[in-house]
């Protein structure tokens, strides 16, 4: 769900060829020392697009959206967060 929404947000903003790195957290050791706040945590340059309290546990994350709690931000929320971070078509 999050990957599809990321792709749609990039398309909405006219961003082609964005580099997306998926990091799979399988153990608690993978999480330690990161800014992981539950899956999915979406970051740009190491900063969470939707700041939350980091956790040291493997956990799911929910996002508040106009349609209620969901497992990923909406395409529009992602696009707005990218724009706020200065990501736009080059």
Coordinates of N, CA and C in Angstrom, one line a residue, residues 7-88:
X7 N 4.5 6.0 -5.2 CA 4.6 6.1 -6.7 C 3.6 7.1 -7.2
X8 N 2.4 7.0 -6.7 CA 1.3 7.9 -7.1 C 1.6 9.3 -6.7
X9 N 2.2 9.5 -5.5 CA 2.5 10.9 -5.1 C 3.6 11.5 -6.0
X10 N 4.6 10.7 -6.3 CA 5.7 11.2 -7.2 C 5.1 11.5 -8.6
X11 N 4.2 10.7 -9.1 CA 3.5 11.0 -10.4 C 2.7 12.3 -10.3
X12 N 2.0 12.4 -9.2 CA 1.2 13.7 -9.0 C 2.1 14.9 -9.0
X13 N 3.3 14.8 -8.5 CA 4.2 15.9 -8.4 C 5.1 16.0 -9.7
X14 N 4.9 15.1 -10.6 CA 5.7 15.1 -11.8 C 7.2 14.7 -11.6
X15 N 7.4 13.9 -10.6 CA 8.8 13.5 -10.3 C 9.0 12.1 -10.9
X16 N 10.0 12.1 -11.8 CA 10.3 10.8 -12.5 C 11.6 10.3 -11.9
X17 N 11.7 9.0 -11.8 CA 13.0 8.4 -11.4 C 13.5 8.6 -10.0
X18 N 12.5 8.9 -9.1 CA 12.9 9.1 -7.7 C 13.5 7.8 -7.2
X19 N 14.6 7.9 -6.4 CA 15.2 6.8 -5.8 C 14.5 6.4 -4.5
X20 N 14.0 5.2 -4.4 CA 13.3 4.7 -3.2 C 14.0 3.5 -2.7
X21 N 14.4 3.6 -1.4 CA 15.1 2.5 -0.8 C 14.1 1.9 0.2
X22 N 13.9 0.6 0.1 CA 13.1 -0.1 1.1 C 14.0 -0.8 2.1
X23 N 13.8 -0.6 3.3 CA 14.6 -1.2 4.3 C 13.7 -2.1 5.2
X24 N 14.0 -3.4 5.1 CA 13.1 -4.3 5.8 C 13.7 -4.5 7.3
X25 N 12.8 -4.3 8.2 CA 13.2 -4.5 9.6 C 12.6 -5.9 10.0
X26 N 13.6 -6.8 10.3 CA 13.1 -8.2 10.6 C 13.3 -8.5 12.1
X27 N 14.3 -7.8 12.7 CA 14.5 -8.1 14.1 C 14.6 -6.8 14.9
X28 N 14.6 -6.9 16.2 CA 14.7 -5.7 17.0 C 16.1 -5.1 16.8
X29 N 17.1 -5.9 16.5 CA 18.4 -5.3 16.3 C 18.4 -4.4 15.0
X30 N 17.6 -4.7 14.0 CA 17.5 -3.9 12.8 C 17.0 -2.5 13.2
X31 N 16.2 -2.4 14.2 CA 15.5 -1.2 14.5 C 16.3 -0.3 15.4
X32 N 17.2 -0.9 16.3 CA 17.9 -0.1 17.2 C 18.8 0.9 16.5
X33 N 18.8 2.1 17.0 CA 19.6 3.2 16.5 C 19.1 3.9 15.3
X34 N 17.8 3.5 14.9 CA 17.2 4.2 13.8 C 16.1 5.1 14.2
X35 N 15.5 5.8 13.3 CA 14.3 6.6 13.6 C 13.0 5.9 13.3
X36 N 13.1 4.6 13.3 CA 11.9 3.8 13.0 C 10.8 4.1 13.9
X37 N 9.6 4.3 13.4 CA 8.4 4.6 14.2 C 7.3 3.7 13.9
X38 N 7.6 2.5 13.4 CA 6.6 1.5 13.0 C 6.6 1.4 11.5
X39 N 6.1 0.3 11.0 CA 6.1 0.1 9.6 C 4.7 0.5 8.9
X40 N 4.8 1.3 7.9 CA 5.9 1.9 7.2 C 6.3 3.2 7.8
X41 N 7.6 3.4 8.0 CA 8.2 4.8 8.3 C 8.7 5.3 7.0
X42 N 8.3 6.5 6.6 CA 8.7 7.0 5.3 C 9.6 8.2 5.6
X43 N 10.8 8.2 5.1 CA 11.8 9.2 5.4 C 12.3 9.8 4.1
X44 N 12.8 11.1 4.3 CA 13.5 11.8 3.2 C 14.8 12.3 3.9
X45 N 15.9 11.9 3.3 CA 17.2 12.3 3.9 C 17.3 12.0 5.4
X46 N 16.7 10.8 5.8 CA 16.8 10.4 7.1 C 15.7 11.0 8.1
X47 N 14.9 11.9 7.6 CA 13.9 12.5 8.4 C 12.5 12.0 8.1
X48 N 11.8 11.6 9.2 CA 10.4 11.1 9.0 C 9.5 12.1 8.4
X49 N 8.9 11.8 7.3 CA 7.9 12.7 6.7 C 6.8 13.1 7.6
X50 N 6.4 12.2 8.5 CA 5.3 12.4 9.4 C 5.9 12.1 10.8
X51 N 6.6 13.1 11.4 CA 7.3 12.9 12.7 C 6.4 12.2 13.7
X52 N 7.0 11.2 14.3 CA 6.4 10.4 15.4 C 7.5 9.9 16.3
X53 N 7.1 9.4 17.4 CA 8.1 8.9 18.4 C 8.7 7.6 17.9
X54 N 10.0 7.6 17.8 CA 10.7 6.3 17.4 C 10.4 5.2 18.4
X55 N 10.5 4.0 17.9 CA 10.3 2.8 18.7 C 11.5 1.9 18.6
X56 N 11.7 1.0 19.6 CA 12.7 0.0 19.5 C 12.1 -1.4 19.2
X57 N 10.9 -1.4 18.9 CA 10.2 -2.6 18.7 C 9.7 -2.7 17.3
X58 N 9.5 -4.0 16.8 CA 8.9 -4.2 15.5 C 7.4 -4.0 15.7
X59 N 6.9 -3.0 15.0 CA 5.4 -2.7 15.1 C 4.9 -2.1 13.8
X60 N 3.6 -2.2 13.7 CA 2.9 -1.5 12.6 C 2.7 -0.1 13.0
X61 N 2.5 0.7 11.9 CA 2.2 2.1 12.2 C 0.9 2.5 11.5
X62 N 0.1 3.3 12.1 CA -1.1 3.8 11.5 C -1.0 5.3 11.3
X63 N -1.6 5.8 10.3 CA -1.6 7.3 9.9 C -3.0 7.8 10.0
X64 N -3.1 9.0 10.5 CA -4.4 9.7 10.5 C -4.6 10.3 9.1
X65 N -5.7 9.9 8.5 CA -6.0 10.4 7.1 C -7.4 11.0 7.2
X66 N -7.8 11.7 6.1 CA -9.2 12.2 6.1 C -10.2 11.1 6.1
X67 N -9.8 9.9 5.8 CA -10.8 8.8 5.8 C -10.6 7.9 7.0
X68 N -9.9 8.4 8.0 CA -9.7 7.7 9.3 C -8.3 7.1 9.3
X69 N -8.1 6.2 10.3 CA -6.7 5.6 10.4 C -6.5 4.6 9.3
X70 N -5.3 4.7 8.7 CA -4.9 3.8 7.6 C -3.5 3.4 7.8
X71 N -3.1 2.4 7.1 CA -1.7 1.8 7.2 C -0.7 2.6 6.4
X72 N -1.1 3.7 5.7 CA -0.1 4.6 5.0 C -0.8 5.9 4.8
X73 N 0.0 7.0 4.7 CA -0.6 8.3 4.4 C -1.3 8.2 3.0
X74 N -2.2 9.1 2.8 CA -2.8 9.2 1.4 C -1.8 9.8 0.4
X75 N -2.1 9.6 -0.8 CA -1.3 10.2 -1.9 C -1.1 11.7 -1.7
X76 N -2.2 12.3 -1.4 CA -2.2 13.8 -1.2 C -1.4 14.2 0.0
X77 N -1.5 13.4 1.1 CA -0.6 13.7 2.3 C 0.8 13.5 1.9
X78 N 1.2 12.5 1.2 CA 2.6 12.3 0.8 C 3.0 13.4 -0.1
X79 N 2.2 13.8 -1.1 CA 2.6 14.9 -2.0 C 2.8 16.2 -1.2
X80 N 2.0 16.5 -0.3 CA 2.1 17.7 0.6 C 3.4 17.6 1.4
X81 N 3.7 16.4 2.0 CA 4.9 16.3 2.8 C 6.1 16.4 1.9
X82 N 6.1 15.8 0.7 CA 7.3 16.0 -0.2 C 7.5 17.5 -0.5
X83 N 6.4 18.1 -0.8 CA 6.5 19.5 -1.2 C 7.0 20.4 -0.1
X84 N 6.6 20.1 1.1 CA 7.1 20.8 2.3 C 8.6 20.6 2.5
X85 N 9.1 19.4 2.1 CA 10.5 19.1 2.2 C 11.3 19.6 1.0
X86 N 10.6 20.3 0.1 CA 11.3 20.8 -1.0 C 11.5 19.9 -2.2
X87 N 10.8 18.7 -2.2 CA 10.9 17.8 -3.3 C 9.8 18.3 -4.3
X88 N 10.3 18.5 -5.5 CA 9.4 18.9 -6.6 C 10.1 18.5 -7.9

